[in-house]
């Protein structure tokens, strides 16, 4: 046993001190340190922020899903493992041991046995040496901490998730960390309202005045999806207010209401609101990694165009995309890959990809590589046999025209709703001219989604969706979906087309970062006529 332990420790030492074979081009520790400093500067005096990592999620029996860090937690820390807590103070804090700091990261402690099964842990020392923290501790120290959260004027947290797994084998898992915090922070004393209602109250109280009208509009849109909000008269009145002055009055009333709750110093909206604003505009470090994710995804589309054959299955095509991602060192797919042929393309989030033969249908492919945490989002729709039919061309060119008009509006200062409105107008007019709509004002579901969303650490990165700013990266993705049985000419049935690109907003106008993947009919057909490196890749027939 002693010999085995010696060998194991020796191997661990060599792996830590030898030539590293892992990727090192993640965001630098200075990036995360700067993000924390920016957030701290927004915090009022005598306040503290508590941010939890993502939980481990179970897949089946004793197998878990591959862990993926909470994007906000990663944004602030660079830490990519589970069971961790960041505590960020507005000013220097001195603990009972006389140690002074303004931030501390609690992480899983080193454990030789656990690391043999699941990989190296940083531990507190690793957090200090690799992530640039001055003070770090183990998660068991968080549970023993003497921080008096009730003594702060305000404690900033995010909305708690409802899937924290409780492990009897690990009493410092995220479940235990959250339970401890709720117990010592007085969380249970303030839950007289639903969490959704509390969230909205906090949002109203903390949002800048210039965004009040936008928040009112957004709440009004969300009311059907959150029935609990309708039961709060204040929220209903706020959502239906029509003037900026009335909304400011509502905000002041809500501030007074929240301040009157002496037992409630928890704020659930500040972190989400401020991190949303911070993440909207990308830094040079983020742009570099996001551009790499986008290029990898575009090249995946190119290779599938060259390899596509009518006898292939949707899943084979998915595999080619994802092989390209891995070839370039991308860790994961940014979201479940969508490869829908024919009528399957009319299902917006079709992820089964189980059709065994794409035939002569159009194939809609919405996929994105995740590279060092950043996710692309690129969609192309191509004919499986390499040639568009006339009906397919009519719909495709309409979507392309809508996309081009939208991209042109990705300019600094333009309202972010403008590209969507431009696309709707073009598509409605075009569908009317083709006889698919009876009028340009007819209500329909052929274009049921918006065109624009931020990308970054999430495929749908958070955003305020006001005006475009320099160094935002936002998708432009119009689409037309005509399911079988639609009330139009049968020649259009089963046609589903989406074209999606990732657009960088610059001082000199929009830049299409995914333009490497062909978009026009001519470019696509030309690319599909090229030979693929996979043409000669033939596996044994397992049915013989």
PDB file of N, CA, C and O in Angstrom, residues 439-477:
ATOM      1  N   UNK A 439     -52.722  38.538 -46.788  1.00  0.00           N
ATOM      2  CA  UNK A 439     -52.409  39.967 -46.699  1.00  0.00           C
ATOM      3  C   UNK A 439     -51.125  40.125 -45.905  1.00  0.00           C
ATOM      4  O   UNK A 439     -50.722  39.216 -45.176  1.00  0.00           O
ATOM      5  N   UNK A 440     -50.506  41.292 -46.007  1.00  0.00           N
ATOM      6  CA  UNK A 440     -49.243  41.514 -45.295  1.00  0.00           C
ATOM      7  C   UNK A 440     -49.471  41.598 -43.784  1.00  0.00           C
ATOM      8  O   UNK A 440     -48.519  41.467 -43.002  1.00  0.00           O
ATOM      9  N   UNK A 441     -50.712  41.817 -43.372  1.00  0.00           N
ATOM     10  CA  UNK A 441     -51.031  41.945 -41.950  1.00  0.00           C
ATOM     11  C   UNK A 441     -51.611  40.666 -41.344  1.00  0.00           C
ATOM     12  O   UNK A 441     -51.986  40.654 -40.171  1.00  0.00           O
ATOM     13  N   UNK A 442     -51.662  39.604 -42.133  1.00  0.00           N
ATOM     14  CA  UNK A 442     -52.241  38.361 -41.627  1.00  0.00           C
ATOM     15  C   UNK A 442     -51.386  37.792 -40.488  1.00  0.00           C
ATOM     16  O   UNK A 442     -50.159  37.720 -40.587  1.00  0.00           O
ATOM     17  N   UNK A 443     -52.038  37.378 -39.416  1.00  0.00           N
ATOM     18  CA  UNK A 443     -51.338  36.733 -38.314  1.00  0.00           C
ATOM     19  C   UNK A 443     -50.946  35.311 -38.736  1.00  0.00           C
ATOM     20  O   UNK A 443     -51.757  34.594 -39.301  1.00  0.00           O
ATOM     21  N   UNK A 444     -49.701  34.940 -38.449  1.00  0.00           N
ATOM     22  CA  UNK A 444     -49.242  33.614 -38.879  1.00  0.00           C
ATOM     23  C   UNK A 444     -48.119  33.137 -37.971  1.00  0.00           C
ATOM     24  O   UNK A 444     -47.589  33.899 -37.154  1.00  0.00           O
ATOM     25  N   UNK A 445     -47.743  31.875 -38.140  1.00  0.00           N
ATOM     26  CA  UNK A 445     -46.664  31.288 -37.342  1.00  0.00           C
ATOM     27  C   UNK A 445     -45.511  30.817 -38.223  1.00  0.00           C
ATOM     28  O   UNK A 445     -44.698  29.992 -37.795  1.00  0.00           O
ATOM     29  N   UNK A 446     -45.430  31.330 -39.437  1.00  0.00           N
ATOM     30  CA  UNK A 446     -44.342  30.931 -40.326  1.00  0.00           C
ATOM     31  C   UNK A 446     -42.995  31.522 -39.892  1.00  0.00           C
ATOM     32  O   UNK A 446     -41.942  31.028 -40.267  1.00  0.00           O
ATOM     33  N   UNK A 447     -43.052  32.609 -39.115  1.00  0.00           N
ATOM     34  CA  UNK A 447     -41.836  33.229 -38.563  1.00  0.00           C
ATOM     35  C   UNK A 447     -42.106  33.512 -37.091  1.00  0.00           C
ATOM     36  O   UNK A 447     -42.435  34.633 -36.702  1.00  0.00           O
ATOM     37  N   UNK A 448     -41.973  32.495 -36.215  1.00  0.00           N
ATOM     38  CA  UNK A 448     -42.458  32.606 -34.835  1.00  0.00           C
ATOM     39  C   UNK A 448     -41.455  33.105 -33.804  1.00  0.00           C
ATOM     40  O   UNK A 448     -41.774  33.149 -32.615  1.00  0.00           O
ATOM     41  N   UNK A 449     -40.251  33.450 -34.204  1.00  0.00           N
ATOM     42  CA  UNK A 449     -39.224  33.827 -33.216  1.00  0.00           C
ATOM     43  C   UNK A 449     -38.568  35.152 -33.594  1.00  0.00           C
ATOM     44  O   UNK A 449     -38.720  35.654 -34.714  1.00  0.00           O
ATOM     45  N   UNK A 450     -37.827  35.704 -32.650  1.00  0.00           N
ATOM     46  CA  UNK A 450     -37.083  36.924 -32.914  1.00  0.00           C
ATOM     47  C   UNK A 450     -35.791  36.638 -33.659  1.00  0.00           C
ATOM     48  O   UNK A 450     -35.399  35.476 -33.846  1.00  0.00           O
ATOM     49  N   UNK A 451     -35.106  37.692 -34.038  1.00  0.00           N
ATOM     50  CA  UNK A 451     -33.907  37.533 -34.869  1.00  0.00           C
ATOM     51  C   UNK A 451     -32.607  37.704 -34.102  1.00  0.00           C
ATOM     52  O   UNK A 451     -31.548  37.307 -34.599  1.00  0.00           O
ATOM     53  N   UNK A 452     -32.662  38.274 -32.904  1.00  0.00           N
ATOM     54  CA  UNK A 452     -31.407  38.780 -32.329  1.00  0.00           C
ATOM     55  C   UNK A 452     -31.255  38.417 -30.861  1.00  0.00           C
ATOM     56  O   UNK A 452     -32.150  38.684 -30.053  1.00  0.00           O
ATOM     57  N   UNK A 453     -30.126  37.822 -30.529  1.00  0.00           N
ATOM     58  CA  UNK A 453     -29.788  37.597 -29.126  1.00  0.00           C
ATOM     59  C   UNK A 453     -28.275  37.646 -28.955  1.00  0.00           C
ATOM     60  O   UNK A 453     -27.518  37.315 -29.865  1.00  0.00           O
ATOM     61  N   UNK A 454     -27.842  38.070 -27.781  1.00  0.00           N
ATOM     62  CA  UNK A 454     -26.415  38.100 -27.470  1.00  0.00           C
ATOM     63  C   UNK A 454     -25.873  36.676 -27.398  1.00  0.00           C
ATOM     64  O   UNK A 454     -26.594  35.736 -27.051  1.00  0.00           O
ATOM     65  N   UNK A 455     -24.603  36.506 -27.707  1.00  0.00           N
ATOM     66  CA  UNK A 455     -23.910  35.252 -27.443  1.00  0.00           C
ATOM     67  C   UNK A 455     -22.661  35.564 -26.629  1.00  0.00           C
ATOM     68  O   UNK A 455     -22.172  36.685 -26.606  1.00  0.00           O
ATOM     69  N   UNK A 456     -22.155  34.544 -25.951  1.00  0.00           N
ATOM     70  CA  UNK A 456     -20.967  34.724 -25.115  1.00  0.00           C
ATOM     71  C   UNK A 456     -20.735  33.473 -24.306  1.00  0.00           C
ATOM     72  O   UNK A 456     -20.595  32.388 -24.857  1.00  0.00           O
ATOM     73  N   UNK A 457     -20.724  33.587 -22.987  1.00  0.00           N
ATOM     74  CA  UNK A 457     -20.592  32.427 -22.128  1.00  0.00           C
ATOM     75  C   UNK A 457     -21.863  31.581 -22.143  1.00  0.00           C
ATOM     76  O   UNK A 457     -21.839  30.409 -21.776  1.00  0.00           O
ATOM     77  N   UNK A 458     -22.971  32.172 -22.541  1.00  0.00           N
ATOM     78  CA  UNK A 458     -24.218  31.449 -22.820  1.00  0.00           C
ATOM     79  C   UNK A 458     -24.532  31.611 -24.292  1.00  0.00           C
ATOM     80  O   UNK A 458     -24.226  32.652 -24.892  1.00  0.00           O
ATOM     81  N   UNK A 459     -25.192  30.616 -24.874  1.00  0.00           N
ATOM     82  CA  UNK A 459     -25.616  30.783 -26.266  1.00  0.00           C
ATOM     83  C   UNK A 459     -26.662  31.888 -26.358  1.00  0.00           C
ATOM     84  O   UNK A 459     -26.727  32.610 -27.348  1.00  0.00           O
ATOM     85  N   UNK A 460     -27.494  32.011 -25.329  1.00  0.00           N
ATOM     86  CA  UNK A 460     -28.388  33.164 -25.208  1.00  0.00           C
ATOM     87  C   UNK A 460     -27.856  33.990 -24.045  1.00  0.00           C
ATOM     88  O   UNK A 460     -28.363  33.927 -22.921  1.00  0.00           O
ATOM     89  N   UNK A 461     -26.813  34.752 -24.322  1.00  0.00           N
ATOM     90  CA  UNK A 461     -26.180  35.544 -23.278  1.00  0.00           C
ATOM     91  C   UNK A 461     -27.170  36.590 -22.755  1.00  0.00           C
ATOM     92  O   UNK A 461     -28.001  37.087 -23.514  1.00  0.00           O
ATOM     93  N   UNK A 462     -27.093  36.931 -21.470  1.00  0.00           N
ATOM     94  CA  UNK A 462     -28.024  37.925 -20.938  1.00  0.00           C
ATOM     95  C   UNK A 462     -27.800  39.287 -21.586  1.00  0.00           C
ATOM     96  O   UNK A 462     -26.697  39.613 -22.025  1.00  0.00           O
ATOM     97  N   UNK A 463     -28.856  40.070 -21.627  1.00  0.00           N
ATOM     98  CA  UNK A 463     -28.749  41.407 -22.217  1.00  0.00           C
ATOM     99  C   UNK A 463     -29.931  42.260 -21.832  1.00  0.00           C
ATOM    100  O   UNK A 463     -31.000  41.757 -21.461  1.00  0.00           O
ATOM    101  N   UNK A 464     -29.759  43.577 -21.902  1.00  0.00           N
ATOM    102  CA  UNK A 464     -30.848  44.514 -21.640  1.00  0.00           C
ATOM    103  C   UNK A 464     -31.647  44.823 -22.899  1.00  0.00           C
ATOM    104  O   UNK A 464     -32.766  45.323 -22.829  1.00  0.00           O
ATOM    105  N   UNK A 465     -31.053  44.568 -24.050  1.00  0.00           N
ATOM    106  CA  UNK A 465     -31.718  44.731 -25.346  1.00  0.00           C
ATOM    107  C   UNK A 465     -32.260  46.141 -25.540  1.00  0.00           C
ATOM    108  O   UNK A 465     -33.420  46.345 -25.871  1.00  0.00           O
ATOM    109  N   UNK A 466     -31.406  47.113 -25.322  1.00  0.00           N
ATOM    110  CA  UNK A 466     -31.755  48.502 -25.597  1.00  0.00           C
ATOM    111  C   UNK A 466     -31.176  48.907 -26.957  1.00  0.00           C
ATOM    112  O   UNK A 466     -31.767  48.603 -27.977  1.00  0.00           O
ATOM    113  N   UNK A 467     -30.013  49.545 -26.978  1.00  0.00           N
ATOM    114  CA  UNK A 467     -29.383  49.935 -28.234  1.00  0.00           C
ATOM    115  C   UNK A 467     -28.074  49.171 -28.439  1.00  0.00           C
ATOM    116  O   UNK A 467     -27.421  48.773 -27.465  1.00  0.00           O
ATOM    117  N   UNK A 468     -27.692  49.001 -29.699  1.00  0.00           N
ATOM    118  CA  UNK A 468     -26.424  48.349 -30.000  1.00  0.00           C
ATOM    119  C   UNK A 468     -25.262  49.214 -29.506  1.00  0.00           C
ATOM    120  O   UNK A 468     -25.281  50.441 -29.629  1.00  0.00           O
ATOM    121  N   UNK A 469     -24.250  48.551 -28.937  1.00  0.00           N
ATOM    122  CA  UNK A 469     -23.034  49.222 -28.510  1.00  0.00           C
ATOM    123  C   UNK A 469     -21.833  48.542 -29.147  1.00  0.00           C
ATOM    124  O   UNK A 469     -21.901  47.369 -29.543  1.00  0.00           O
ATOM    125  N   UNK A 470     -20.732  49.284 -29.221  1.00  0.00           N
ATOM    126  CA  UNK A 470     -19.520  48.733 -29.810  1.00  0.00           C
ATOM    127  C   UNK A 470     -19.075  47.483 -29.050  1.00  0.00           C
ATOM    128  O   UNK A 470     -19.108  47.436 -27.826  1.00  0.00           O
ATOM    129  N   UNK A 471     -18.666  46.469 -29.799  1.00  0.00           N
ATOM    130  CA  UNK A 471     -18.140  45.195 -29.275  1.00  0.00           C
ATOM    131  C   UNK A 471     -19.206  44.295 -28.658  1.00  0.00           C
ATOM    132  O   UNK A 471     -18.882  43.385 -27.896  1.00  0.00           O
ATOM    133  N   UNK A 472     -20.456  44.537 -28.996  1.00  0.00           N
ATOM    134  CA  UNK A 472     -21.470  43.522 -28.759  1.00  0.00           C
ATOM    135  C   UNK A 472     -21.386  42.485 -29.884  1.00  0.00           C
ATOM    136  O   UNK A 472     -21.069  42.835 -31.028  1.00  0.00           O
ATOM    137  N   UNK A 473     -21.660  41.227 -29.570  1.00  0.00           N
ATOM    138  CA  UNK A 473     -21.817  40.209 -30.614  1.00  0.00           C
ATOM    139  C   UNK A 473     -23.217  39.636 -30.471  1.00  0.00           C
ATOM    140  O   UNK A 473     -23.571  39.059 -29.440  1.00  0.00           O
ATOM    141  N   UNK A 474     -24.015  39.829 -31.520  1.00  0.00           N
ATOM    142  CA  UNK A 474     -25.436  39.493 -31.483  1.00  0.00           C
ATOM    143  C   UNK A 474     -25.787  38.710 -32.737  1.00  0.00           C
ATOM    144  O   UNK A 474     -25.321  39.028 -33.831  1.00  0.00           O
ATOM    145  N   UNK A 475     -26.610  37.682 -32.597  1.00  0.00           N
ATOM    146  CA  UNK A 475     -27.010  36.891 -33.758  1.00  0.00           C
ATOM    147  C   UNK A 475     -28.000  37.659 -34.619  1.00  0.00           C
ATOM    148  O   UNK A 475     -28.693  38.560 -34.153  1.00  0.00           O
ATOM    149  N   UNK A 476     -28.073  37.263 -35.894  1.00  0.00           N
ATOM    150  CA  UNK A 476     -29.151  37.708 -36.784  1.00  0.00           C
ATOM    151  C   UNK A 476     -29.688  36.459 -37.456  1.00  0.00           C
ATOM    152  O   UNK A 476     -28.999  35.846 -38.269  1.00  0.00           O
ATOM    153  N   UNK A 477     -30.927  36.058 -37.099  1.00  0.00           N
ATOM    154  CA  UNK A 477     -31.421  34.752 -37.527  1.00  0.00           C
ATOM    155  C   UNK A 477     -32.898  34.744 -37.927  1.00  0.00           C
ATOM    156  O   UNK A 477     -33.730  34.170 -37.223  1.00  0.00           O
TER     157      UNK A 477
END
